[in-house]
Amino acid sequence: MLAWGHGAQAWRGEWAAARAGCALLRVEDAFLRSIRPGRAGDPPLGLLVDGRGAYYDSRQPSDLEHLLATDPLDDPVLLARAAEGTARLRHGDLSKYNAHDPALAAPEPGYVLVIDQVRGDAAIRLGGADQETFIRMLQAARQENPGARILIKTHPETSGGLRPGHFTAADGTLIDTPLSPWALLEGAAAVYTVSSQIGFEAILAGHRPRVFGQPFYAGWGLSDDRMPLPRRQRKLDVAQLFAATMLLYPLWYDPCRDRLCSFEDALDQLEAEVRAYREDRAGHVAIGMRLWKRASLQRAFGRHCQVIFDDDTTSAARRAEAEGRSLLVWAGKEPAGFTPPVPLFRVEDGFLRSRGLGAALVPALSLVTDDLGIYYDPTRESRLERLIAAPPPPGAEARARALIDSIVTARLSKYNTGRAALPDLPPGRRILVPGQVEDDASILRGGGEVRTNLALLARARAENPDAIILYKPHPDVEAGLRCGAIPQDEALKLADAVMTEADPVALIAEVEEVWTMTSLLGFEALLRGRQVTCLGAPFYAGWGLTRDLGPVPDRRRARPTLEALAYAALIAYPRCFDPVTGLPCPPEVLVERLAEGKVARPGPGLRALSKLQGIFASRATLWR
């Protein structure tokens, strides 16, 4: 029988288990739950299923306490995962609930932090505490820290008006704004708690919290326990506590793949959902968006607050300022000299985009938003440049390596269109020259002296007279949708073969080098270990990973690994959207969807529907 913890209806499960003579399992939310509390409607990302009791019930050992007391917790791989997981939580400002705003300024450091909880919570009553315990805790904080500022952190459900806490403004300075727990812990001189999970996070942040109840994290030598539990005698370090609590005890759930998963997979998903919430919760006003894109943009950026579409730049800026929204503009569509009074994010397709071309009205499954510039424009710094130049966060390079391997194994590229079998290729040193759309913004902004496909071919042939040169026209050009075509007879004067409708991934596998102006195919070749020569300044040039013959900005002085570059471009920069569930998702899910073909395939009807959806997306204010 299952019972939800020790909640109001748990007696029913207890009674049924006793009557049937069967085991009772108590179920609770996992320690990384969701963006908002369950009473706000968010489902949990994981569950705690305990056959001995409940983790917060100190009257008897739970499965978690049994793990902490008896498991060796000495596996180096497990402890390394624990250290990395702790670092990722801190870096991402992630907690049990995640409706906080990392942009909010934390109080001046040096304060004493007192953690409140909601009245009537089972973790208080079954953790050996009551209302008087909170009074004693606040008194102790004042007595033990004379003259110090006392800040009282309210529970998210109290701040949201869902359940009352134990303290009011008469008791001291309340922190009821959505401040990150990690930011609060960073500035605290001391932390006082009864049984809140923030006490556990305080340990992860390097504190030794004063604990007035008997929560799961007390009694292991990592806290100052004012109500000791004699049966807990083992001494643990922080990694061991984390390993048992976050890696071994919970059942984590992947809502996109609809299956149980590892802590790391759950964390990837939470990062994607939290990013969407933090960036979109105030809403956006979008300008410069073509009609057929609007439905997908509404789905992508309107999950937490609708996107309003306005083709008039002036009125859009005024509305955004009046309503506290930010502006979205398709990159390159903002008017010259446009300086709005609110944040402006330039939107573009991501580097794992779809199965099909944007020019054929296939919606993108990943989009980038850039508040500084845009990745293809080297004349000014972009957010992607900053991500590449910054030290990668914990676990980033290993995660990127696994993602690269999955992309290579699945034979994925940006559009995933070409699947024609390759002809027999002549032996010798082969160079792939990818054609581009000649009026593409990446060439207009980031091109060097060579700015046409014919000139690119001529330069590649001039510097490699004995090589086998394979020319691949751009898919949009092949489809007759964009400019940049070279007549076949002219192309064959410089190239040994013109690879029309060829799979770019298959071509990369057959060559030793790629020559390009600014094509993304150069990045895809880097991922596959090929040498890349750039005659322009694409985002991946200038970092020591390519041979650069173009005008690379001097500011690109960092020397990241290939994995760090891939992490920035494929994980940290874009936002991905699962075409099956509609949820924000990590790029690993997108790779699986593209590999399995679980994406929309547009025909004429779907293209017409996309435009119709765009009309209604533009009028979302009528029903939302």
XYZ file of C-alpha atoms in Angstrom:
624
model
C 0.000 0.000 0.000
C 1.083 3.558 -0.685
C 0.468 6.499 1.610
C 1.478 10.097 0.981
C 3.930 10.670 3.823
C 2.145 11.455 7.071
C -0.390 13.748 5.460
C -4.030 14.117 6.391
C -5.077 11.103 4.307
C -2.148 8.842 5.204
C -4.291 6.993 7.768
C -6.211 5.397 4.909
C -3.111 3.722 3.540
C -2.032 2.711 7.047
C -5.431 1.184 7.753
C -5.560 -0.647 4.422
C -2.035 -2.020 4.858
C -2.808 -3.228 8.361
C -6.048 -4.863 7.248
C -4.466 -6.569 4.257
C -1.317 -7.513 6.146
C 0.912 -5.997 3.461
C 3.820 -3.580 3.422
C 3.270 0.162 3.601
C 5.332 2.524 1.463
C 5.374 6.218 2.275
C 5.745 8.564 -0.670
C 7.024 12.137 -0.623
C 8.346 14.743 -3.053
C 12.046 14.520 -3.892
C 14.515 17.172 -2.762
C 14.571 18.822 -6.199
C 10.893 19.165 -6.836
C 9.767 21.787 -9.327
C 9.651 25.486 -10.026
C 6.767 26.240 -7.661
C 5.296 24.283 -4.731
C 2.833 21.491 -5.375
C -0.077 23.617 -4.160
C 0.688 25.948 -7.068
C 0.095 23.055 -9.464
C 3.612 21.978 -10.472
C 4.223 18.200 -10.606
C 7.302 16.783 -8.851
C 10.458 15.830 -10.715
C 11.029 12.868 -8.437
C 9.647 10.891 -5.517
C 10.931 9.433 -2.274
C 9.447 5.970 -1.737
C 10.328 4.686 1.732
C 9.566 1.263 3.143
C 10.718 2.042 6.683
C 9.091 5.384 7.371
C 9.414 8.967 6.138
C 12.741 10.758 5.879
C 11.530 13.559 8.178
C 10.103 11.250 10.876
C 12.818 10.938 13.509
C 10.787 8.547 15.664
C 12.151 5.614 13.690
C 14.864 5.155 11.044
C 13.793 5.707 7.430
C 15.364 4.151 4.358
C 17.393 7.352 4.016
C 18.674 7.143 7.579
C 19.517 3.478 7.000
C 21.552 4.453 3.935
C 23.360 7.188 5.832
C 24.084 4.892 8.770
C 25.077 1.679 7.008
C 26.028 2.174 3.357
C 29.814 2.347 2.828
C 29.413 5.549 0.747
C 33.021 5.134 -0.329
C 32.707 4.530 -4.083
C 34.978 7.163 -5.733
C 32.688 7.441 -8.759
C 29.651 8.005 -6.536
C 31.440 10.628 -4.452
C 32.713 12.396 -7.586
C 29.123 12.542 -8.855
C 28.093 13.964 -5.482
C 30.729 16.700 -5.606
C 29.777 17.590 -9.166
C 26.063 17.552 -8.361
C 26.591 19.906 -5.420
C 28.565 22.280 -7.613
C 25.898 22.206 -10.330
C 23.147 23.071 -7.849
C 25.125 26.053 -6.600
C 26.082 27.204 -10.074
C 22.485 26.948 -11.335
C 20.846 28.431 -8.215
C 18.687 25.315 -7.935
C 16.780 24.224 -4.859
C 13.663 22.204 -4.009
C 11.486 25.044 -5.289
C 12.852 27.364 -7.948
C 10.608 30.376 -8.358
C 13.388 32.577 -7.028
C 15.049 35.275 -9.088
C 18.869 35.079 -9.234
C 18.968 38.701 -10.412
C 17.653 39.985 -7.069
C 20.376 41.535 -4.935
C 21.107 39.671 -1.717
C 21.359 41.625 1.570
C 24.722 42.936 2.699
C 26.629 39.921 4.044
C 27.265 39.268 7.702
C 23.702 38.584 8.859
C 22.325 35.652 10.835
C 19.842 33.657 8.764
C 16.843 32.081 10.527
C 14.753 29.674 8.438
C 10.998 29.632 8.909
C 8.694 26.778 7.864
C 4.946 26.433 7.316
C 2.720 25.786 10.308
C 1.453 22.262 10.734
C 4.076 20.690 8.504
C 4.691 17.039 9.369
C 8.461 17.596 9.189
C 8.148 19.817 12.283
C 5.880 17.616 14.364
C 7.668 14.374 13.485
C 11.062 16.019 13.737
C 10.630 16.561 17.464
C 9.639 20.232 17.236
C 6.645 22.536 17.673
C 5.745 26.221 17.720
C 7.824 26.779 20.859
C 10.873 25.382 19.069
C 10.770 28.249 16.585
C 10.532 30.767 19.420
C 13.549 29.177 21.149
C 15.479 29.155 17.860
C 14.936 32.884 17.287
C 15.876 33.664 20.881
C 19.062 31.616 20.563
C 19.983 33.380 17.320
C 19.720 36.743 19.091
C 21.528 35.667 22.250
C 24.378 33.913 20.462
C 24.902 36.742 17.984
C 24.505 39.982 19.975
C 24.176 43.027 17.756
C 23.980 40.979 14.549
C 21.310 41.509 11.916
C 18.715 38.731 12.057
C 17.017 37.875 8.767
C 14.092 35.444 8.708
C 13.648 33.477 5.472
C 9.991 32.636 4.895
C 8.861 29.443 3.175
C 7.832 29.774 -0.517
C 4.296 28.635 0.326
C 4.074 31.365 2.955
C 5.417 33.999 0.558
C 2.877 32.833 -2.011
C -0.012 33.126 0.450
C -0.667 29.372 0.464
C 0.156 28.484 4.101
C 1.115 30.553 7.162
C 4.533 30.449 8.757
C 5.674 30.811 12.372
C 7.092 34.335 12.199
C 5.652 37.707 11.291
C 7.178 41.108 10.626
C 6.963 41.772 14.377
C 9.603 39.072 14.942
C 12.230 40.629 12.698
C 13.184 41.344 9.111
C 11.384 38.895 6.828
C 12.903 37.784 3.539
C 9.771 36.999 1.555
C 11.017 38.051 -1.876
C 12.089 35.305 -4.322
C 15.764 35.417 -3.359
C 17.934 32.450 -4.192
C 18.624 30.293 -1.109
C 22.212 29.945 -2.306
C 22.640 33.723 -2.420
C 21.231 34.017 1.102
C 23.513 31.267 2.373
C 26.502 32.905 0.705
C 26.140 36.058 2.792
C 25.116 34.440 6.082
C 27.454 34.416 9.088
C 25.333 31.728 10.770
C 22.284 29.639 9.853
C 19.517 28.560 12.256
C 16.887 25.996 11.277
C 14.428 23.540 12.774
C 14.078 20.964 9.987
C 13.979 22.937 6.713
C 15.696 21.551 3.617
C 17.631 24.810 3.508
C 19.543 23.431 6.495
C 20.742 20.631 4.196
C 21.669 23.176 1.528
C 23.492 25.197 4.197
C 25.708 22.162 4.794
C 26.340 21.902 1.046
C 27.263 25.610 1.047
C 29.887 25.084 3.747
C 27.914 26.082 6.856
C 27.511 24.180 10.098
C 23.864 25.048 10.750
C 22.374 25.254 14.236
C 19.597 22.667 14.106
C 16.729 22.745 16.616
C 14.778 19.757 15.306
C 15.775 16.290 14.140
C 15.844 16.466 10.317
C 17.466 13.822 8.138
C 20.735 15.770 7.832
C 21.281 16.189 11.595
C 23.357 13.828 13.691
C 26.102 13.039 11.171
C 28.734 15.472 12.435
C 27.911 18.219 9.927
C 25.563 20.361 12.044
C 25.328 21.873 15.520
C 22.465 19.792 16.895
C 20.447 21.314 19.716
C 18.209 18.229 19.916
C 20.592 15.295 19.334
C 19.330 11.901 18.189
C 21.430 9.323 20.085
C 21.119 6.529 17.531
C 22.895 8.608 14.879
C 26.580 8.224 15.707
C 28.263 7.945 12.307
C 30.390 10.833 11.011
C 29.954 11.681 7.347
C 31.429 14.234 5.014
C 29.402 16.484 2.730
C 29.858 14.309 -0.371
C 28.628 11.218 1.475
C 25.567 13.056 2.757
C 24.781 14.299 -0.753
C 25.395 10.891 -2.353
C 22.897 9.113 -0.117
C 20.329 11.929 -0.106
C 20.337 12.893 -3.783
C 21.799 9.976 -5.732
C 20.804 6.759 -3.942
C 17.550 7.523 -2.116
C 15.209 9.315 -4.593
C 13.460 8.001 -7.677
C 14.038 10.670 -10.342
C 11.653 11.070 -13.257
C 12.205 12.349 -16.791
C 8.913 13.899 -18.002
C 10.055 14.161 -21.628
C 11.144 10.541 -21.991
C 8.457 9.354 -19.518
C 10.773 7.103 -17.545
C 12.817 6.924 -14.391
C 16.231 8.503 -14.767
C 19.444 9.451 -13.019
C 19.882 12.494 -10.808
C 21.932 14.102 -13.578
C 19.182 13.624 -16.185
C 16.623 15.089 -13.798
C 18.937 18.024 -13.156
C 19.346 18.607 -16.902
C 15.557 18.760 -17.245
C 15.142 21.043 -14.239
C 17.773 23.423 -15.618
C 15.838 23.683 -18.891
C 12.508 24.304 -17.173
C 13.921 26.791 -14.676
C 15.676 28.742 -17.405
C 12.397 29.058 -19.314
C 10.624 30.244 -16.174
C 13.238 32.787 -15.221
C 13.518 34.272 -18.705
C 9.821 34.231 -19.619
C 7.830 34.775 -16.425
C 7.526 38.556 -16.916
C 6.451 38.073 -20.534
C 7.750 39.380 -23.846
C 6.652 41.681 -26.621
C 7.902 40.324 -29.954
C 8.696 42.434 -33.002
C 9.964 41.528 -36.450
C 8.507 37.997 -36.332
C 7.171 36.467 -39.515
C 3.610 35.201 -39.315
C 4.390 31.497 -39.772
C 6.846 31.537 -36.850
C 4.502 33.041 -34.296
C 2.730 29.891 -33.139
C 6.006 28.134 -32.383
C 7.381 31.268 -30.704
C 4.277 31.447 -28.519
C 4.838 27.829 -27.493
C 8.530 28.419 -26.883
C 8.407 31.684 -24.920
C 4.800 31.871 -23.729
C 4.680 28.954 -21.321
C 4.649 31.170 -18.213
C 3.366 34.459 -19.634
C 1.976 35.122 -23.083
C 4.045 36.584 -25.887
C 2.475 39.685 -27.431
C 3.260 40.292 -31.105
C 3.457 43.868 -32.320
C 4.883 44.918 -35.673
C 5.237 48.544 -34.632
C 8.603 48.977 -32.930
C 7.683 52.132 -31.044
C 4.425 50.835 -29.599
C 6.069 47.490 -28.763
C 8.773 49.234 -26.754
C 6.215 51.377 -24.945
C 4.068 48.394 -24.058
C 7.049 46.361 -22.868
C 8.151 49.215 -20.609
C 4.650 49.798 -19.237
C 4.066 46.107 -18.475
C 7.561 45.197 -17.282
C 8.197 42.884 -20.225
C 11.286 42.363 -22.337
C 11.463 42.628 -26.118
C 12.083 39.781 -28.536
C 13.242 40.581 -32.047
C 14.327 38.255 -34.807
C 18.045 38.849 -35.163
C 18.812 41.421 -37.833
C 15.265 42.806 -37.880
C 15.707 45.536 -35.277
C 15.846 49.071 -36.705
C 19.252 50.737 -36.860
C 20.048 52.585 -33.672
C 17.140 51.013 -31.796
C 17.798 51.399 -28.046
C 14.678 50.340 -26.133
C 14.155 51.145 -22.442
C 13.764 47.431 -21.594
C 15.949 44.351 -22.161
C 16.135 43.275 -25.805
C 16.759 39.665 -26.822
C 17.665 38.763 -30.390
C 16.224 35.414 -31.471
C 17.683 32.974 -33.986
C 17.532 29.279 -34.817
C 19.689 26.972 -32.740
C 22.394 24.717 -34.117
C 20.272 21.561 -33.815
C 17.254 22.992 -35.547
C 14.895 20.515 -37.195
C 14.331 17.874 -39.845
C 13.755 20.261 -42.718
C 14.547 23.803 -43.724
C 13.379 27.025 -42.170
C 12.855 28.343 -45.671
C 10.324 25.517 -46.117
C 8.466 26.754 -42.998
C 9.661 23.921 -40.756
C 9.566 25.278 -37.159
C 12.747 25.231 -35.120
C 13.119 22.865 -32.165
C 15.828 25.030 -30.626
C 16.223 28.794 -30.506
C 18.892 31.088 -29.162
C 18.210 34.351 -27.342
C 21.019 36.865 -27.120
C 20.947 40.035 -25.034
C 24.337 41.305 -26.268
C 24.478 40.674 -30.003
C 24.004 37.527 -32.057
C 26.361 34.632 -32.661
C 26.905 35.213 -36.383
C 27.856 38.890 -36.003
C 31.517 39.230 -34.941
C 31.419 43.035 -35.143
C 30.166 43.071 -31.548
C 30.334 40.682 -28.630
C 27.565 38.104 -28.343
C 26.309 36.140 -25.374
C 27.730 33.023 -27.030
C 31.193 34.590 -27.107
C 31.008 35.227 -23.373
C 29.915 31.661 -22.733
C 32.814 30.320 -24.804
C 35.353 32.589 -23.120
C 34.178 31.793 -19.568
C 35.492 28.760 -17.659
C 33.022 25.899 -18.167
C 30.851 25.092 -15.134
C 31.165 21.821 -13.191
C 30.542 18.745 -15.313
C 30.124 20.771 -18.495
C 32.903 19.230 -20.571
C 32.007 15.638 -19.735
C 28.376 16.355 -20.547
C 29.361 18.022 -23.819
C 31.566 15.076 -24.783
C 28.655 12.692 -24.254
C 26.402 14.989 -26.310
C 28.972 15.198 -29.123
C 29.232 11.417 -29.185
C 25.460 11.032 -29.397
C 25.228 13.604 -32.216
C 27.988 11.871 -34.158
C 26.477 8.427 -33.589
C 23.027 9.624 -34.691
C 24.554 11.387 -37.733
C 22.788 14.661 -36.989
C 23.329 18.118 -38.432
C 21.399 21.398 -38.245
C 18.650 20.583 -40.742
C 19.009 16.796 -41.196
C 17.778 16.893 -44.783
C 20.339 15.270 -47.065
C 20.164 11.503 -47.223
C 21.293 10.759 -50.800
C 23.897 7.997 -51.029
C 27.393 9.215 -51.816
C 28.966 8.177 -55.094
C 32.368 6.535 -55.200
C 34.874 9.237 -54.384
C 38.345 9.447 -55.909
C 41.220 8.590 -53.583
C 43.477 11.265 -52.151
C 43.298 14.101 -49.671
C 39.709 15.282 -49.799
C 38.455 18.768 -48.874
C 34.815 19.612 -48.425
C 33.735 23.120 -49.442
C 30.187 23.881 -48.233
C 28.274 26.514 -50.141
C 26.256 29.133 -48.329
C 23.390 31.529 -48.925
C 25.358 34.490 -50.205
C 23.131 37.158 -48.707
C 23.052 35.354 -45.348
C 23.665 37.641 -42.379
C 26.619 35.528 -41.243
C 28.457 36.432 -44.464
C 27.291 40.040 -44.538
C 28.470 40.531 -40.929
C 31.218 37.965 -40.557
C 32.642 37.449 -44.006
C 36.185 38.343 -44.982
C 37.507 39.151 -48.449
C 35.887 35.985 -49.788
C 32.092 36.403 -49.771
C 30.756 34.270 -52.626
C 30.635 30.540 -53.141
C 32.599 30.814 -56.391
C 35.337 32.832 -54.722
C 35.465 30.305 -51.858
C 35.901 27.450 -54.312
C 38.602 29.362 -56.185
C 40.547 30.070 -52.963
C 40.307 26.475 -51.802
C 41.548 25.218 -55.193
C 44.352 27.793 -55.400
C 45.766 26.756 -52.023
C 45.175 23.043 -52.504
C 45.945 22.321 -56.174
C 46.415 18.576 -55.672
C 43.478 17.926 -53.321
C 40.164 16.305 -54.200
C 37.664 19.117 -53.673
C 34.018 18.287 -53.059
C 31.577 21.163 -53.333
C 28.253 20.896 -51.499
C 25.629 23.544 -52.325
C 23.555 24.902 -49.444
C 20.167 23.138 -49.045
C 18.207 26.402 -49.320
C 20.070 27.234 -52.546
C 19.524 23.740 -53.926
C 15.815 24.098 -53.175
C 15.738 27.372 -55.122
C 14.737 29.313 -52.029
C 17.831 31.513 -51.577
C 20.632 32.997 -53.657
C 24.143 31.606 -54.120
C 23.846 29.056 -56.920
C 26.897 28.236 -59.079
C 26.213 26.739 -62.510
C 27.320 23.111 -62.593
C 29.863 23.602 -65.363
C 31.507 26.518 -63.534
C 31.658 24.647 -60.251
C 33.302 21.649 -61.938
C 36.121 23.837 -63.240
C 37.276 24.171 -59.623
C 35.772 21.195 -57.809
C 36.214 17.512 -58.558
C 32.577 16.806 -57.718
C 29.401 18.718 -56.883
C 27.572 16.874 -54.129
C 23.936 17.843 -54.690
C 21.426 16.663 -52.094
C 24.208 14.869 -50.250
C 24.155 14.125 -46.559
C 26.587 16.628 -45.003
C 27.420 14.249 -42.165
C 28.346 11.502 -44.612
C 30.502 13.962 -46.535
C 32.367 15.071 -43.419
C 33.183 11.436 -42.700
C 34.847 11.133 -46.119
C 37.095 14.200 -45.970
C 40.151 15.320 -44.027
C 39.427 19.040 -44.077
C 36.656 21.590 -44.522
C 37.099 25.045 -46.079
C 34.320 27.501 -45.309
C 33.414 31.152 -45.044
C 31.090 31.028 -42.009
C 29.063 27.844 -42.480
C 27.818 25.911 -39.464
C 29.094 22.839 -41.276
C 32.556 23.912 -40.121
C 31.415 23.552 -36.513
C 29.876 20.178 -37.295
C 33.197 19.129 -38.815
C 35.047 20.226 -35.679
C 32.757 18.019 -33.615
C 33.841 15.113 -35.820
C 37.546 15.775 -35.484
C 38.188 17.349 -38.882
C 40.551 20.235 -39.628
C 38.616 23.404 -40.464
C 39.874 26.457 -42.348
C 37.759 29.616 -42.002
C 37.852 32.523 -44.453
C 35.320 34.474 -42.391
C 34.721 34.808 -38.665
C 32.045 32.291 -37.601
C 31.397 31.875 -33.882
C 33.710 28.859 -33.643
C 36.714 30.644 -35.195
C 39.419 32.439 -33.255
C 39.533 30.108 -30.255
C 42.545 28.057 -31.328
C 40.492 25.189 -32.760
C 40.446 26.279 -36.419
C 42.861 27.599 -39.055
C 41.748 31.198 -39.407
C 42.360 33.157 -42.616
C 39.579 35.669 -41.960
C 39.195 38.796 -39.783
C 38.729 37.166 -36.359
C 38.017 39.656 -33.517
C 40.987 40.265 -31.269
C 38.804 39.804 -28.175
C 38.620 36.040 -28.811
C 41.700 35.168 -26.780
C 40.412 32.310 -24.635
C 41.542 28.821 -25.602
C 38.655 26.503 -24.738
C 38.656 22.793 -25.389
C 36.391 21.452 -28.110
C 34.094 20.173 -25.352
C 33.905 23.613 -23.724
C 33.046 25.173 -27.107
C 30.364 22.535 -27.675
C 28.943 23.061 -24.188
C 28.558 26.780 -24.836
C 27.065 26.370 -28.323
C 24.844 23.323 -27.842
C 23.856 23.361 -24.156
C 24.270 26.777 -22.515
C 23.311 29.094 -25.412
C 20.171 27.591 -26.998
C 16.788 26.782 -25.552
C 15.376 23.452 -26.708
C 11.742 22.350 -26.923
C 10.527 18.772 -26.906
C 8.229 18.233 -29.919
C 6.490 15.321 -28.152
C 5.587 16.792 -24.747
C 5.933 20.505 -25.526
C 8.177 20.956 -22.486
C 11.445 22.863 -22.363
C 14.070 20.148 -22.557
C 17.828 19.615 -22.528
C 19.527 19.145 -25.914
C 20.031 15.453 -25.168
C 16.266 14.959 -25.561
C 16.300 16.863 -28.830
C 19.063 14.625 -30.173
C 16.926 11.573 -29.421
C 13.844 13.086 -31.051
C 15.763 14.019 -34.208
C 17.437 10.617 -34.346
C 14.098 8.833 -33.950
C 12.276 11.140 -36.354
C 9.729 12.175 -33.698
C 9.229 15.650 -35.140
C 6.577 17.315 -37.276
C 6.997 16.831 -41.016
C 5.371 19.768 -42.803
C 3.393 19.330 -45.965
C 1.321 21.987 -47.710
C -1.495 21.582 -45.178
C 0.815 21.940 -42.212
C 2.422 25.005 -43.724
C -1.010 26.580 -44.168
C -1.912 25.578 -40.614
C 1.328 27.110 -39.359
C 0.383 30.449 -40.864
C -3.133 30.185 -39.435
C -1.691 29.387 -36.002
C 0.531 32.423 -36.367
C -2.506 34.630 -36.831
C -4.114 33.276 -33.664
C -0.835 33.400 -31.714
C -0.702 37.089 -32.488
C -4.139 37.491 -30.876
C -3.422 35.493 -27.719
C -4.602 38.392 -25.554
C -8.154 37.653 -26.659
C -8.303 34.403 -24.667
C -5.294 34.271 -22.303
